[in-house]
Amino acid sequence: MAPTIAPVPKDLKKRFQTPRQEMPAQDPIARGKNFQEVTLGLEAEAAKLEAYRCIYCKEPECVQGCPVGIDIPGFLHEVEKGNFAEALGILKSTNLLPAICGRVCPQEEQCESLCKTGKSKGNRPVAIGRVERFLADWERAGGIAKPVEVAPPTGKKVAVVGSGPAGLACAADLAKLGHKVIVFEAFHKPGGVLVYGIPEFRLPKAIVAKEIANLEKMGVDIVCDFAVGLTATIEDLQKAFDAIFVATGAGLPYFMDLPGENLGGIYSANEYLTRVNLMGAFDPEHNDTPVVRGKNVVVVGGGNVAMDAARTALRLGAEKVRLVYRRSHDEMPAREEEIEHAEEEGIDFTLLTTPVRYLGDDKGRVVAVECRKMELGEPGPDGRRKPVEVAGSEHQFPADVVVVSIGNGPNPLVPRTTPGLETKKGKIVARDGSGRTSMKGVFAGGDIVLGAATVILAMGAGRQAAASIHEYLQTGTW
Ligand SMILES: Cc1cc2nc3c(=O)[nH]c(=O)nc-3n(C[C@H](O)[C@H](O)[C@H](O)COP(=O)(O)OP(=O)(O)OC[C@H]3O[C@@H](n4cnc5c(N)ncnc54)[C@H](O)[C@@H]3O)c2cc1C
């Protein structure tokens, strides 16, 4: 959608002088002991004031910074005037999951990094994500309830494999167009990383559940506990469906292959977060899922997943959570806001340090992590300075739980069980902009194609694939 270009207002100076509205949040000490959402959202007046900080650029670069091209000035201008329903309409025409994106999108690297208000001296960008979240929360609180219009049935059936943001976005667009969609999910609950990975204190599960309920209201069927590649293959699905969209994500954890890595108490971040988030291990009174609640927890890594694991360990009652990362603070891939929140909550950042082996007791349980110091050398191919081990710097930290959060690879099940599906380094090869794979009628998108990426990119891929599937179903052209 082309962004709204409105006449430049006369009160620019006043707009520039309006400070960025701070996000209210739970007190750091209190929130470290509960799983409730950390940030509390802007009130209506604060959202209007924040939207007022937009200076009506002639060429709104924020839109270029958004992977799905949301008409950001358009919705901000409506919020400024208090027209929340109109603003929501503009937002939702390109972003189906604003309550989720407003909470977890890396806005500081996308839309907000290009905001002209933020480029003026001493100023900060418009908090676009916060206003986006405000609108979505306003809708959920009963602001409006507009049912989504669905076209008459086309008689075509599409299978969506995986129920993360890519699969959900694709399913929603196809259902709107009148196609019958069945989503197959390997886990017992739909939502992908939004449910099993990102913790409740950053993204409440009720928000994801509401989006999924809306999808079901549109006629989409969701079949859980169905692992494509085990329960049925892609070839089996081809016999029953006119097209297939594979959105199985990047849920394969990486390990470092260190001595002692298979000791009890050492988890991949995926397993740890899944047990706590999806399988309710944080609430042992109501759930049987076990998780080791350590006193001394060491989390290895420096990305969003590592922050989530460290903050989860704290909430499970750890006395000391130490995040061990081999580079310095500046190179950490996690969002600045997540790093700040983790620091405020008391997570210990042990930087320029890497684990080299794990030590166990006679029951095979981890008791300590041996680490080595690192220093930064020359920049590597990605521009980041390479960490180099400092000889003779070995030292140990006590640990009864270790969470390894060093990244994830593409889920191997579908590629492994689908002969003829082209892959590269485990990722499914799909054409840019359409998601078409090497197999006729089979599309793919999200992390299974991109590698571990972001929610908004996965959603964008799902929507592009839906448009391409629609075209294929109408024309039969591949
Ligand atoms: C802990 C964590 C925190 C993150 N934080 C952020 C963040 O703050 N902001 C952000 O933008 N991104 C974040 N990300 C990344 C983001 O969540 C992913 O990029 C996004 O979820 C990818 O979407 P997807 O639909 O491709 O895959 P997923 O969300 O991984 O969904 C794939 C689904 O497919 C299912 N599946 C897999 N194989 C099969 C099969 N064979 N049959 C049936 N179903 C199958 C899986 O169970 C899963 O439910 C985070 C990731 C993690 C792990």
Coordinates of N, CA, C and O in Angstrom, one line a residue, residues 18-171:
T18 N 8.2 17.6 21.6 CA 7.4 16.6 22.4 C 8.3 15.4 22.7 O 8.8 14.8 21.8
P19 N 8.5 15.1 24.0 CA 9.4 14.0 24.2 C 8.7 12.6 23.9 O 7.5 12.5 23.9
R20 N 9.6 11.6 23.6 CA 9.1 10.3 23.3 C 8.4 9.7 24.6 O 9.0 9.9 25.7
Q21 N 7.3 9.2 24.4 CA 6.5 8.7 25.6 C 7.1 7.4 26.1 O 7.3 6.4 25.3
E22 N 7.4 7.4 27.4 CA 8.0 6.2 27.9 C 7.0 5.0 28.1 O 5.8 5.3 28.3
M23 N 7.5 3.8 28.0 CA 6.6 2.7 28.1 C 6.5 2.3 29.6 O 7.5 2.0 30.2
P24 N 5.3 2.3 30.2 CA 5.2 1.9 31.6 C 5.6 0.4 31.7 O 5.3 -0.4 30.8
A25 N 6.2 0.0 32.8 CA 6.6 -1.4 32.9 C 6.5 -1.8 34.4 O 6.6 -0.9 35.3
Q26 N 6.4 -3.1 34.6 CA 6.4 -3.6 36.0 C 7.8 -3.3 36.6 O 8.8 -3.3 35.9
D27 N 7.7 -3.1 37.9 CA 9.0 -2.9 38.7 C 9.9 -4.1 38.5 O 9.5 -5.2 38.5
P28 N 11.2 -3.8 38.2 CA 12.2 -4.9 37.9 C 12.3 -6.0 39.0 O 12.4 -7.2 38.6
I29 N 12.2 -5.6 40.2 CA 12.4 -6.6 41.3 C 11.1 -7.5 41.3 O 11.2 -8.7 41.3
A30 N 9.9 -6.9 41.3 CA 8.7 -7.6 41.3 C 8.6 -8.5 40.1 O 8.2 -9.7 40.2
R31 N 8.9 -8.0 38.9 CA 8.6 -8.8 37.7 C 9.6 -10.0 37.6 O 9.2 -11.0 36.9
G32 N 10.7 -9.9 38.2 CA 11.7 -11.1 38.2 C 11.1 -12.3 38.9 O 11.7 -13.4 38.8
K33 N 10.0 -12.1 39.6 CA 9.4 -13.2 40.3 C 8.1 -13.7 39.7 O 7.4 -14.5 40.3
N34 N 7.6 -13.0 38.6 CA 6.4 -13.5 38.0 C 6.5 -13.6 36.5 O 7.5 -13.1 35.9
F35 N 5.5 -14.2 35.9 CA 5.6 -14.4 34.5 C 4.6 -13.4 33.7 O 4.4 -13.6 32.5
Q36 N 4.1 -12.4 34.5 CA 3.2 -11.5 33.8 C 3.9 -10.5 32.9 O 5.1 -10.3 33.1
E37 N 3.2 -9.9 32.0 CA 3.9 -9.1 31.0 C 4.7 -8.0 31.6 O 4.2 -7.3 32.5
V38 N 5.9 -7.8 31.1 CA 6.8 -6.8 31.7 C 6.3 -5.4 31.3 O 6.2 -4.5 32.2
T39 N 6.1 -5.1 30.1 CA 5.7 -3.8 29.6 C 4.2 -3.7 29.7 O 3.5 -4.7 29.4
L40 N 3.7 -2.5 30.0 CA 2.2 -2.4 30.3 C 1.4 -1.7 29.2 O 0.2 -1.7 29.3
G41 N 2.1 -1.1 28.2 CA 1.4 -0.5 27.1 C 1.1 1.0 27.4 O 1.0 1.4 28.6
L42 N 1.0 1.8 26.3 CA 0.7 3.2 26.5 C -0.8 3.4 26.7 O -1.6 2.6 26.2
E43 N -1.2 4.4 27.5 CA -2.6 4.9 27.6 C -2.9 5.6 26.3 O -2.0 6.1 25.6
A44 N -4.2 5.8 26.1 CA -4.7 6.5 24.9 C -4.1 7.9 24.7 O -3.6 8.2 23.6
E45 N -4.0 8.7 25.8 CA -3.5 10.0 25.6 C -2.0 10.0 25.2 O -1.5 10.8 24.4
A46 N -1.3 9.1 25.8 CA 0.2 8.9 25.5 C 0.4 8.5 24.1 O 1.3 8.9 23.4
A47 N -0.5 7.6 23.6 CA -0.4 7.1 22.2 C -0.6 8.2 21.3 O 0.1 8.4 20.3
K48 N -1.6 9.1 21.6 CA -1.9 10.2 20.7 C -0.7 11.2 20.7 O -0.4 11.7 19.6
L49 N -0.2 11.4 21.8 CA 1.0 12.3 21.9 C 2.2 11.8 21.2 O 2.9 12.5 20.5
E50 N 2.4 10.4 21.3 CA 3.5 9.8 20.6 C 3.3 9.9 19.1 O 4.2 10.3 18.3
A51 N 2.0 9.7 18.6 CA 1.7 9.8 17.2 C 1.9 11.3 16.7 O 2.4 11.5 15.6
Y52 N 1.7 12.2 17.6 CA 1.9 13.6 17.3 C 3.3 14.0 17.0 O 3.6 15.0 16.3
R53 N 4.2 13.1 17.4 CA 5.7 13.4 17.2 C 6.0 13.1 15.7 O 7.1 13.5 15.3
C54 N 5.1 12.5 15.0 CA 5.4 12.3 13.5 C 5.4 13.6 12.8 O 4.5 14.4 13.1
I55 N 6.4 13.9 12.0 CA 6.5 15.2 11.4 C 6.0 15.3 9.9 O 6.4 16.1 9.1
Y56 N 5.3 14.3 9.5 CA 4.7 14.3 8.1 C 5.8 14.4 7.0 O 5.7 15.3 6.2
C57 N 6.7 13.5 7.0 CA 7.8 13.6 6.0 C 7.2 13.4 4.6 O 6.2 12.7 4.4
K58 N 7.9 14.1 3.7 CA 7.4 13.9 2.3 C 7.7 12.5 1.8 O 6.9 11.9 1.1
E59 N 8.8 12.0 2.2 CA 9.2 10.6 1.8 C 9.3 9.8 3.1 O 10.4 9.8 3.7
P60 N 8.3 9.1 3.6 CA 8.4 8.5 4.9 C 9.2 7.2 4.8 O 8.8 6.1 4.4
E61 N 10.5 7.4 5.2 CA 11.4 6.2 5.1 C 11.1 5.1 6.1 O 11.5 4.0 5.8
C62 N 10.3 5.4 7.1 CA 9.9 4.4 8.1 C 9.3 3.2 7.3 O 9.4 2.1 7.7
V63 N 8.5 3.6 6.3 CA 7.7 2.5 5.6 C 8.7 1.6 4.8 O 8.5 0.4 4.8
Q64 N 9.8 2.2 4.3 CA 10.8 1.4 3.7 C 11.5 0.4 4.6 O 12.0 -0.6 4.3
G65 N 11.6 0.9 5.9 CA 12.2 0.0 6.9 C 11.3 -1.1 7.4 O 11.8 -1.9 8.2
C66 N 10.0 -1.1 7.0 CA 9.1 -2.2 7.5 C 9.1 -3.3 6.5 O 8.7 -3.1 5.3
P67 N 9.4 -4.5 6.9 CA 9.4 -5.6 5.9 C 8.1 -5.9 5.2 O 8.1 -6.4 4.1
V68 N 7.0 -5.4 5.8 CA 5.7 -5.6 5.1 C 5.1 -4.3 4.6 O 3.9 -4.2 4.2
G69 N 5.9 -3.2 4.7 CA 5.4 -1.9 4.1 C 4.2 -1.3 4.7 O 3.4 -0.8 4.0
I70 N 4.0 -1.4 6.0 CA 2.8 -0.8 6.7 C 2.8 0.7 6.4 O 3.8 1.4 6.4
D71 N 1.6 1.2 6.1 CA 1.4 2.7 5.9 C 1.5 3.3 7.3 O 0.5 3.7 7.9
I72 N 2.8 3.5 7.8 CA 3.0 4.0 9.1 C 2.5 5.4 9.3 O 1.7 5.7 10.3
P73 N 2.8 6.4 8.4 CA 2.3 7.7 8.7 C 0.8 7.7 8.7 O 0.2 8.4 9.5
G74 N 0.2 6.9 7.8 CA -1.3 6.8 7.7 C -1.9 6.5 9.0 O -2.8 7.2 9.5
F75 N -1.4 5.5 9.7 CA -2.0 5.1 11.0 C -1.7 6.0 12.1 O -2.5 6.3 13.0
L76 N -0.4 6.6 12.0 CA 0.0 7.6 13.1 C -0.9 8.8 13.0 O -1.4 9.3 14.1
H77 N -1.2 9.3 11.8 CA -2.0 10.5 11.7 C -3.4 10.3 12.2 O -4.0 11.2 12.8
E78 N -4.0 9.1 12.0 CA -5.3 8.8 12.5 C -5.3 8.7 14.1 O -6.2 9.2 14.8
V79 N -4.2 8.1 14.6 CA -4.1 8.0 16.1 C -4.0 9.4 16.7 O -4.7 9.7 17.7
E80 N -3.2 10.2 16.0 CA -3.0 11.6 16.5 C -4.4 12.3 16.7 O -4.7 13.0 17.7
K81 N -5.3 12.0 15.7 CA -6.6 12.7 15.8 C -7.6 11.9 16.7 O -8.7 12.3 16.9
G82 N -7.1 10.8 17.2 CA -8.0 10.0 18.1 C -8.9 9.0 17.3 O -9.8 8.4 17.9
N83 N -8.7 8.9 16.0 CA -9.5 8.0 15.2 C -8.9 6.6 15.2 O -8.3 6.1 14.3
F84 N -9.1 5.9 16.3 CA -8.4 4.6 16.5 C -8.9 3.5 15.6 O -8.1 2.7 15.1
A85 N -10.2 3.5 15.3 CA -10.7 2.5 14.4 C -10.2 2.6 13.0 O -9.8 1.6 12.4
E86 N -10.1 3.8 12.5 CA -9.5 4.1 11.2 C -8.1 3.7 11.2 O -7.6 3.1 10.2
A87 N -7.3 4.1 12.2 CA -5.9 3.7 12.3 C -5.7 2.2 12.3 O -4.8 1.7 11.5
L88 N -6.6 1.5 13.0 CA -6.4 0.1 13.1 C -6.7 -0.5 11.7 O -6.0 -1.5 11.3
G89 N -7.7 0.0 11.0 CA -8.0 -0.5 9.6 C -6.8 -0.3 8.7 O -6.4 -1.3 8.0
I90 N -6.1 0.8 8.8 CA -4.9 1.0 7.9 C -3.8 0.0 8.3 O -3.2 -0.6 7.5
L91 N -3.6 -0.1 9.6 CA -2.6 -1.0 10.1 C -2.9 -2.5 9.7 O -2.0 -3.2 9.1
K92 N -4.1 -2.9 9.9 CA -4.4 -4.3 9.6 C -4.5 -4.7 8.1 O -4.5 -5.8 7.8
S93 N -4.6 -3.6 7.3 CA -4.6 -4.0 5.8 C -3.3 -4.6 5.4 O -3.2 -5.3 4.4
T94 N -2.2 -4.4 6.1 CA -0.9 -5.0 5.8 C -0.4 -5.9 6.9 O 0.4 -6.8 6.6
N95 N -0.8 -5.7 8.1 CA -0.3 -6.5 9.2 C -1.4 -7.1 10.0 O -2.2 -6.5 10.7
L96 N -1.5 -8.5 9.9 CA -2.6 -9.2 10.5 C -2.4 -9.4 12.0 O -3.4 -9.7 12.7
L97 N -1.2 -9.3 12.5 CA -1.0 -9.6 13.9 C -0.3 -8.4 14.6 O 0.8 -8.5 15.2
P98 N -1.0 -7.2 14.7 CA -0.3 -6.1 15.3 C 0.0 -6.2 16.8 O 0.9 -5.7 17.2
A99 N -0.9 -7.0 17.5 CA -0.6 -7.1 18.9 C 0.7 -7.9 19.1 O 1.4 -7.7 20.1
I100 N 1.0 -8.7 18.2 CA 2.2 -9.5 18.3 C 3.4 -8.7 17.8 O 4.4 -8.5 18.5
C101 N 3.3 -8.1 16.6 CA 4.4 -7.4 16.0 C 4.7 -6.1 16.9 O 5.9 -5.8 17.1
G102 N 3.7 -5.5 17.4 CA 3.9 -4.3 18.3 C 4.7 -4.6 19.5 O 5.3 -3.8 20.1
R103 N 4.7 -5.9 19.9 CA 5.5 -6.3 21.1 C 6.8 -6.9 20.7 O 7.8 -6.6 21.5
V104 N 7.0 -7.6 19.6 CA 8.2 -8.3 19.5 C 9.1 -7.9 18.2 O 10.2 -8.4 18.1
C105 N 8.5 -7.1 17.3 CA 9.3 -6.7 16.2 C 10.5 -5.9 16.6 O 10.5 -5.1 17.5
P106 N 11.7 -6.1 15.9 CA 12.9 -5.3 16.3 C 12.7 -3.9 15.6 O 13.4 -3.5 14.7
Q107 N 11.8 -3.1 16.1 CA 11.4 -1.8 15.5 C 12.7 -0.9 15.4 O 12.8 -0.1 14.5
E108 N 13.5 -0.9 16.5 CA 14.7 0.0 16.5 C 15.6 -0.3 15.3 O 16.3 0.6 14.9
E109 N 15.5 -1.5 14.7 CA 16.4 -1.7 13.5 C 15.6 -1.6 12.2 O 16.2 -1.6 11.2
Q110 N 14.3 -1.5 12.3 CA 13.5 -1.4 11.1 C 12.9 0.0 11.0 O 13.7 0.9 10.8
C111 N 11.6 0.1 11.1 CA 10.9 1.4 10.9 C 11.6 2.5 11.7 O 11.9 3.6 11.1
E112 N 11.8 2.3 13.0 CA 12.2 3.4 13.8 C 13.6 3.9 13.5 O 14.0 5.0 13.8
S113 N 14.5 3.0 13.0 CA 15.8 3.4 12.7 C 15.9 4.4 11.6 O 16.9 5.1 11.4
L114 N 14.8 4.5 10.8 CA 14.8 5.5 9.6 C 13.9 6.7 9.9 O 13.8 7.5 9.0
C115 N 13.3 6.8 11.1 CA 12.4 7.8 11.4 C 13.1 9.2 11.4 O 14.1 9.3 12.1
K116 N 12.6 10.2 10.7 CA 13.3 11.5 10.6 C 13.2 12.2 11.9 O 14.1 13.0 12.2
T117 N 12.2 12.1 12.7 CA 12.1 12.7 14.0 C 13.4 12.3 14.8 O 14.0 13.1 15.4
G118 N 13.7 11.0 14.7 CA 14.8 10.5 15.5 C 16.2 11.0 14.9 O 17.2 10.9 15.6
K119 N 16.1 11.5 13.7 CA 17.4 12.0 13.1 C 17.7 13.4 13.5 O 18.8 13.9 13.2
S120 N 16.7 14.1 14.0 CA 16.9 15.5 14.3 C 17.7 15.6 15.7 O 17.5 14.7 16.5
K121 N 18.5 16.6 15.8 CA 19.4 16.7 16.9 C 18.8 16.5 18.3 O 17.8 17.1 18.6
G122 N 19.3 15.6 19.1 CA 18.8 15.4 20.5 C 17.5 14.8 20.6 O 16.9 14.7 21.6
N123 N 17.0 14.2 19.5 CA 15.6 13.7 19.5 C 15.7 12.2 19.3 O 16.6 11.6 18.9
R124 N 14.5 11.5 19.7 CA 14.4 10.1 19.5 C 13.3 9.8 18.5 O 12.4 10.5 18.4
P125 N 13.4 8.6 17.8 CA 12.4 8.3 16.8 C 11.0 8.2 17.4 O 10.9 7.9 18.6
V126 N 10.0 8.3 16.6 CA 8.6 8.0 17.1 C 8.6 6.6 17.4 O 9.1 5.7 16.7
A127 N 8.0 6.3 18.6 CA 7.9 4.9 19.1 C 6.7 4.2 18.3 O 5.6 3.9 18.8
I128 N 7.0 3.8 17.0 CA 6.0 3.3 16.1 C 5.4 2.0 16.7 O 4.2 1.8 16.7
G129 N 6.3 1.1 17.2 CA 5.8 -0.2 17.7 C 4.9 0.0 18.9 O 4.0 -0.8 19.0
R130 N 5.2 1.0 19.7 CA 4.4 1.2 20.9 C 3.0 1.6 20.5 O 2.0 1.2 21.1
V131 N 2.9 2.5 19.5 CA 1.6 2.9 19.0 C 0.8 1.8 18.4 O -0.4 1.6 18.5
E132 N 1.6 1.0 17.6 CA 1.0 -0.2 17.0 C 0.4 -1.1 18.0 O -0.8 -1.6 17.9
R133 N 1.1 -1.4 19.1 CA 0.7 -2.2 20.2 C -0.6 -1.6 20.8 O -1.5 -2.3 21.1
F134 N -0.5 -0.3 21.0 CA -1.7 0.4 21.7 C -2.9 0.1 20.9 O -4.0 -0.3 21.5
L135 N -2.9 0.2 19.6 CA -4.1 0.0 18.7 C -4.6 -1.4 18.9 O -5.8 -1.6 19.0
A136 N -3.7 -2.3 18.8 CA -4.1 -3.7 18.9 C -4.7 -4.0 20.3 O -5.8 -4.7 20.4
D137 N -4.2 -3.5 21.3 CA -4.7 -3.7 22.7 C -6.1 -3.0 22.8 O -7.0 -3.5 23.5
W138 N -6.2 -1.8 22.2 CA -7.4 -1.1 22.2 C -8.5 -1.9 21.6 O -9.6 -2.1 22.1
E139 N -8.2 -2.6 20.5 CA -9.2 -3.4 19.8 C -9.6 -4.6 20.7 O -10.7 -4.9 20.9
R140 N -8.6 -5.2 21.3 CA -8.9 -6.4 22.1 C -9.7 -6.0 23.3 O -10.5 -6.8 23.8
A141 N -9.5 -4.8 23.8 CA -10.2 -4.4 25.0 C -11.7 -4.0 24.7 O -12.4 -3.5 25.5
G142 N -12.0 -4.2 23.4 CA -13.4 -4.0 23.0 C -13.7 -2.7 22.2 O -14.8 -2.3 22.0
G143 N -12.6 -2.1 21.8 CA -12.8 -0.9 20.9 C -13.7 -1.1 19.7 O -14.7 -0.4 19.6
I144 N -13.4 -2.1 19.0 CA -14.3 -2.5 17.9 C -14.2 -4.0 17.7 O -13.2 -4.6 18.1
A145 N -15.2 -4.6 17.1 CA -15.1 -6.0 16.8 C -15.7 -6.2 15.4 O -16.9 -6.4 15.3
K146 N -14.8 -6.1 14.4 CA -15.3 -6.2 13.1 C -15.0 -7.6 12.5 O -13.8 -8.0 12.4
P147 N -16.0 -8.4 12.2 CA -15.7 -9.7 11.7 C -15.0 -9.6 10.3 O -15.3 -8.7 9.5
V148 N -14.1 -10.5 10.1 CA -13.3 -10.5 8.8 C -14.2 -11.1 7.7 O -14.9 -12.1 7.9
E149 N -14.3 -10.4 6.6 CA -15.2 -10.9 5.5 C -14.4 -12.0 4.8 O -13.2 -11.9 4.4
V150 N -15.2 -13.1 4.5 CA -14.6 -14.3 3.8 C -15.3 -14.5 2.5 O -16.5 -14.5 2.4
A151 N -14.5 -14.7 1.4 CA -15.2 -14.8 0.1 C -15.9 -16.2 0.0 O -15.6 -17.1 0.8
P152 N -16.9 -16.4 -0.9 CA -17.6 -17.6 -1.0 C -16.6 -18.8 -1.3 O -15.5 -18.5 -2.0
P153 N -16.9 -20.0 -0.9 CA -15.9 -21.1 -1.1 C -15.5 -21.3 -2.6 O -16.4 -21.3 -3.5
T154 N -14.2 -21.5 -2.8 CA -13.7 -21.8 -4.2 C -13.7 -23.3 -4.5 O -13.5 -23.6 -5.6
G155 N -13.8 -24.1 -3.5 CA -13.7 -25.6 -3.7 C -12.3 -26.1 -3.7 O -12.0 -27.3 -3.8
K156 N -11.3 -25.1 -3.5 CA -9.9 -25.6 -3.5 C -9.4 -25.8 -2.0 O -9.9 -25.0 -1.1
K157 N -8.6 -26.8 -1.9 CA -8.1 -27.1 -0.5 C -6.6 -26.9 -0.4 O -5.8 -27.3 -1.3
V158 N -6.1 -26.2 0.6 CA -4.7 -25.9 0.8 C -4.3 -26.4 2.2 O -5.0 -26.2 3.2
A159 N -3.1 -27.2 2.2 CA -2.5 -27.6 3.5 C -1.4 -26.6 3.9 O -0.6 -26.3 3.1
V160 N -1.5 -26.2 5.1 CA -0.4 -25.3 5.7 C 0.3 -26.2 6.7 O -0.3 -26.7 7.6
V161 N 1.6 -26.3 6.6 CA 2.4 -27.2 7.5 C 3.2 -26.3 8.4 O 4.1 -25.6 8.0
G162 N 2.8 -26.3 9.7 CA 3.4 -25.4 10.7 C 2.5 -24.2 11.0 O 1.9 -23.6 10.1
S163 N 2.3 -23.9 12.3 CA 1.4 -22.9 12.7 C 2.0 -21.7 13.3 O 1.5 -21.0 14.2
G164 N 3.3 -21.4 12.9 CA 3.9 -20.1 13.4 C 3.4 -19.0 12.6 O 2.4 -19.1 11.9
P165 N 4.1 -17.8 12.8 CA 3.5 -16.6 12.1 C 3.5 -16.7 10.6 O 2.5 -16.2 9.9
A166 N 4.4 -17.5 9.9 CA 4.3 -17.7 8.5 C 3.1 -18.5 8.1 O 2.3 -18.0 7.2
G167 N 2.9 -19.6 8.8 CA 1.7 -20.4 8.5 C 0.4 -19.7 8.8 O -0.6 -19.8 8.0
L168 N 0.3 -19.0 9.9 CA -0.9 -18.3 10.3 C -1.3 -17.2 9.3 O -2.4 -17.1 8.9
A169 N -0.3 -16.4 8.9 CA -0.5 -15.3 8.0 C -1.0 -15.9 6.6 O -1.9 -15.3 6.0
C170 N -0.4 -17.0 6.2 CA -0.7 -17.5 4.9 C -2.2 -18.1 5.0 O -3.0 -17.8 4.1
A171 N -2.5 -18.8 6.1 CA -3.8 -19.4 6.2 C -4.9 -18.3 6.2 O -5.9 -18.5 5.6

